[in-house]
Amino acid sequence: MKALGWLRLPLALCMLFLYLPIAVLVVMSFNGGRSAFSMDGFSLRWYGELAGNSALLEALGNSLVVAAGATAIAVVLGTTLAVGLARYTRSSALDAYAMSPAIMPDLVLAIGLLSFYSLISMTLGLFSVMLAHAVFGMAFVVAVVRARLAQADPSLEEASRDLGAGALTTFRRVTLPTIAPAVVAGALLTFTLSLDEFVIAFFTNGPTTPTLPISIYSMVRFGVTPEINALATVLLLVSLTVVIASARLSRRTEATDE
Amino acid sequence: MTDLITSTPTGRGAGERSSRWERVTLLVPGLGYVTAFMAVPVLLVLSYVFFQRGRFGGVVYEFTWDNFSRALSPTYRAVLVDSVVIAGSATILALLIGYPVAYAIAQLPARWRNVALVLVVIPFWTNFLVRTYAWIVLLSSEGLVNRGLESLGVIEDPITLLYTRGAVVVGLVYAYLPLMILPLYASISKLDPELREAATNLGASRFRVFRTITWPLTLPGALTGCIFVFVPSLGNFVVPELLGGGKFVMVGNVVRDQFLKARDWPFGATLALVLIVVLVVLFFVQSRVSRRVSTGGPS
């Protein structure tokens, strides 16, 4: 730590900048009073209100359905595509194409999908959001699995084939165990990104099926209440768990290489 | 697609035995999905820029340049310039904060480096709307910042922090700072410390070492970070709305309103085209710079 010298100051200030807003929300969520700005005794009442808010719970349910579906599509298509790209192409252009939904501005993707859905007269609802979330989720799955495959030893697959295993057996017994941690990390990534995604869902959801971020958006626009603080705290806890889980997974991925 | 299928499998030995069928089942579904749900939609919406709006919304496929002349009219030119200024300020601020922070993280012992990186990323995984909302709580007239300044005696009465241009910029920096720090960290941690030592031994001052060695070599990372902050900032419509109180209209707000309220899709698409052009130009610049740095050409 000594080598840091004066750099300790920007690092500390940055952490303060990153965590102060979050800390304020967490503290305020235990507010006993009605104000979202000043503490008035400790209480869990806003968590109670949250648990009884059926509109929000329904939106949460919608979000979970969308995220689960998008993750399933993204994992299947993304994993096969990553394996295919690693095995059959050296075209960096195709790699870039497969991962491009991850860098496409969300607003552009959102209006593009809205236009596309309208062109093919698809009914907007949870399904259209799910298909939309799967496309960027897949890009992340490809990126993570592709990186893992780049480090893997191709001779294992060859050996399996030389010993007479078919394509499916080789995939199931050799390739899949090698990339499993990356697949799980990609799935977690897709699931979390989908749960949080707002802009694309805002454009491609139906009028009666808000996802959680869409409900939060209308709550926040409406005004500031301690209920949002409680919701924010719960969401923070969930994200924290997922981030730590995926950090562990990726560390395990690195560790198995050595 | 055709030369993808007919191209010879590369390396990997199993090539001869892998059937064409296998290649098709692995590559076609994924690439087809990206094509159907990204490439086609984006090209479709970009084709709208040449067409007219229908009387009741929708698109009439009759060629026109009107969308461009309208996008360049003084009203929308002002919106574009303002968006670039706000997103640009956020980018520069994020770079100024991110560079020393990424540098500091790269100097940490390996164990702490990972902890610091996870700490930087955690807020990014917190719901974007919630993070933006947190700044309403902090910046409002009864908020923590005003109360803090009052109790320190810096100010007498609450000052207006929320619904200002500064609030929008801070909100954007907060939203995208991790996207600046991560690529910066990646390029700083790759620096060869011997280069700096050599320069120091030859008598260069610390500033000179930074200017002639550290900064040029980490420029590709810095540019990547700037793209990752600038592009989403430019298209953001939530932060200007929530923290700007609707006083600061950015490109993203206009695109949203053209699509969901005014129902003038061709004009909305024309403004969205700006986002794509900016993205493509910036990535082109970035790849040129990083190629020059990695081949050690003149800088």
Short mmCIF file of N, CA and C in Angstrom, two decimals, chain B residues 18-19 37 55 71 73 76 83 88 94 114 130 132 162 186 208 231 234 239 263 273 289:
data_model
loop_
_atom_site.label_atom_id
_atom_site.label_comp_id
_atom_site.label_asym_id
_atom_site.label_seq_id
_atom_site.Cartn_x
_atom_site.Cartn_y
_atom_site.Cartn_z
N SER B 18 -15.33 -32.81 -39.10
CA SER B 18 -16.51 -32.03 -38.73
C SER B 18 -17.35 -31.78 -39.97
N SER B 19 -18.56 -32.19 -39.89
CA SER B 19 -19.41 -32.10 -41.06
C SER B 19 -19.89 -30.68 -41.24
N PHE B 37 -32.63 -9.92 -34.87
CA PHE B 37 -33.04 -9.04 -33.77
C PHE B 37 -32.11 -7.87 -33.52
N ARG B 55 -49.71 9.98 -41.89
CA ARG B 55 -50.60 10.99 -41.27
C ARG B 55 -50.96 10.61 -39.85
N ALA B 71 -33.44 18.10 -38.95
CA ALA B 71 -32.48 17.79 -37.89
C ALA B 71 -31.42 18.88 -37.78
N SER B 73 -32.01 22.07 -38.52
CA SER B 73 -32.60 23.38 -38.26
C SER B 73 -32.13 23.88 -36.90
N TYR B 76 -33.07 22.01 -33.51
CA TYR B 76 -32.48 20.71 -33.23
C TYR B 76 -30.97 20.74 -33.24
N SER B 83 -26.33 18.45 -26.33
CA SER B 83 -26.11 17.06 -25.94
C SER B 83 -24.63 16.72 -25.98
N GLY B 88 -19.99 15.37 -23.46
CA GLY B 88 -18.54 15.61 -23.49
C GLY B 88 -18.01 16.01 -22.12
N ALA B 94 -15.22 12.14 -16.18
CA ALA B 94 -15.00 10.73 -15.86
C ALA B 94 -13.55 10.35 -16.12
N ASN B 114 -8.14 -6.98 -7.05
CA ASN B 114 -9.44 -7.59 -7.38
C ASN B 114 -10.56 -7.02 -6.53
N VAL B 130 -32.36 3.44 -9.98
CA VAL B 130 -32.17 3.62 -8.54
C VAL B 130 -30.94 4.50 -8.29
N THR B 132 -29.71 6.73 -10.27
CA THR B 132 -30.00 8.10 -10.67
C THR B 132 -30.88 8.78 -9.61
N LEU B 162 -30.21 20.49 -7.73
CA LEU B 162 -30.99 19.60 -8.58
C LEU B 162 -31.57 20.41 -9.74
N ALA B 186 -7.19 -1.76 -17.51
CA ALA B 186 -6.61 -2.82 -18.36
C ALA B 186 -5.37 -2.32 -19.07
N ARG B 208 7.15 14.62 -17.04
CA ARG B 208 7.66 14.26 -18.37
C ARG B 208 7.45 12.77 -18.63
N VAL B 231 -20.79 7.66 -25.60
CA VAL B 231 -21.89 7.17 -26.43
C VAL B 231 -23.19 6.96 -25.62
N LEU B 234 -24.66 10.36 -24.50
CA LEU B 234 -25.28 11.13 -25.57
C LEU B 234 -26.73 10.67 -25.80
N VAL B 239 -31.45 10.42 -17.32
CA VAL B 239 -30.74 11.37 -16.45
C VAL B 239 -31.16 12.82 -16.73
N ARG B 263 -44.94 10.40 -32.59
CA ARG B 263 -45.12 9.33 -33.59
C ARG B 263 -44.54 9.71 -34.95
N LEU B 273 -29.67 8.37 -35.87
CA LEU B 273 -28.55 8.14 -36.79
C LEU B 273 -27.28 8.82 -36.26
N VAL B 289 -5.75 4.54 -33.39
CA VAL B 289 -4.79 4.91 -32.34
C VAL B 289 -4.17 3.68 -31.72
#
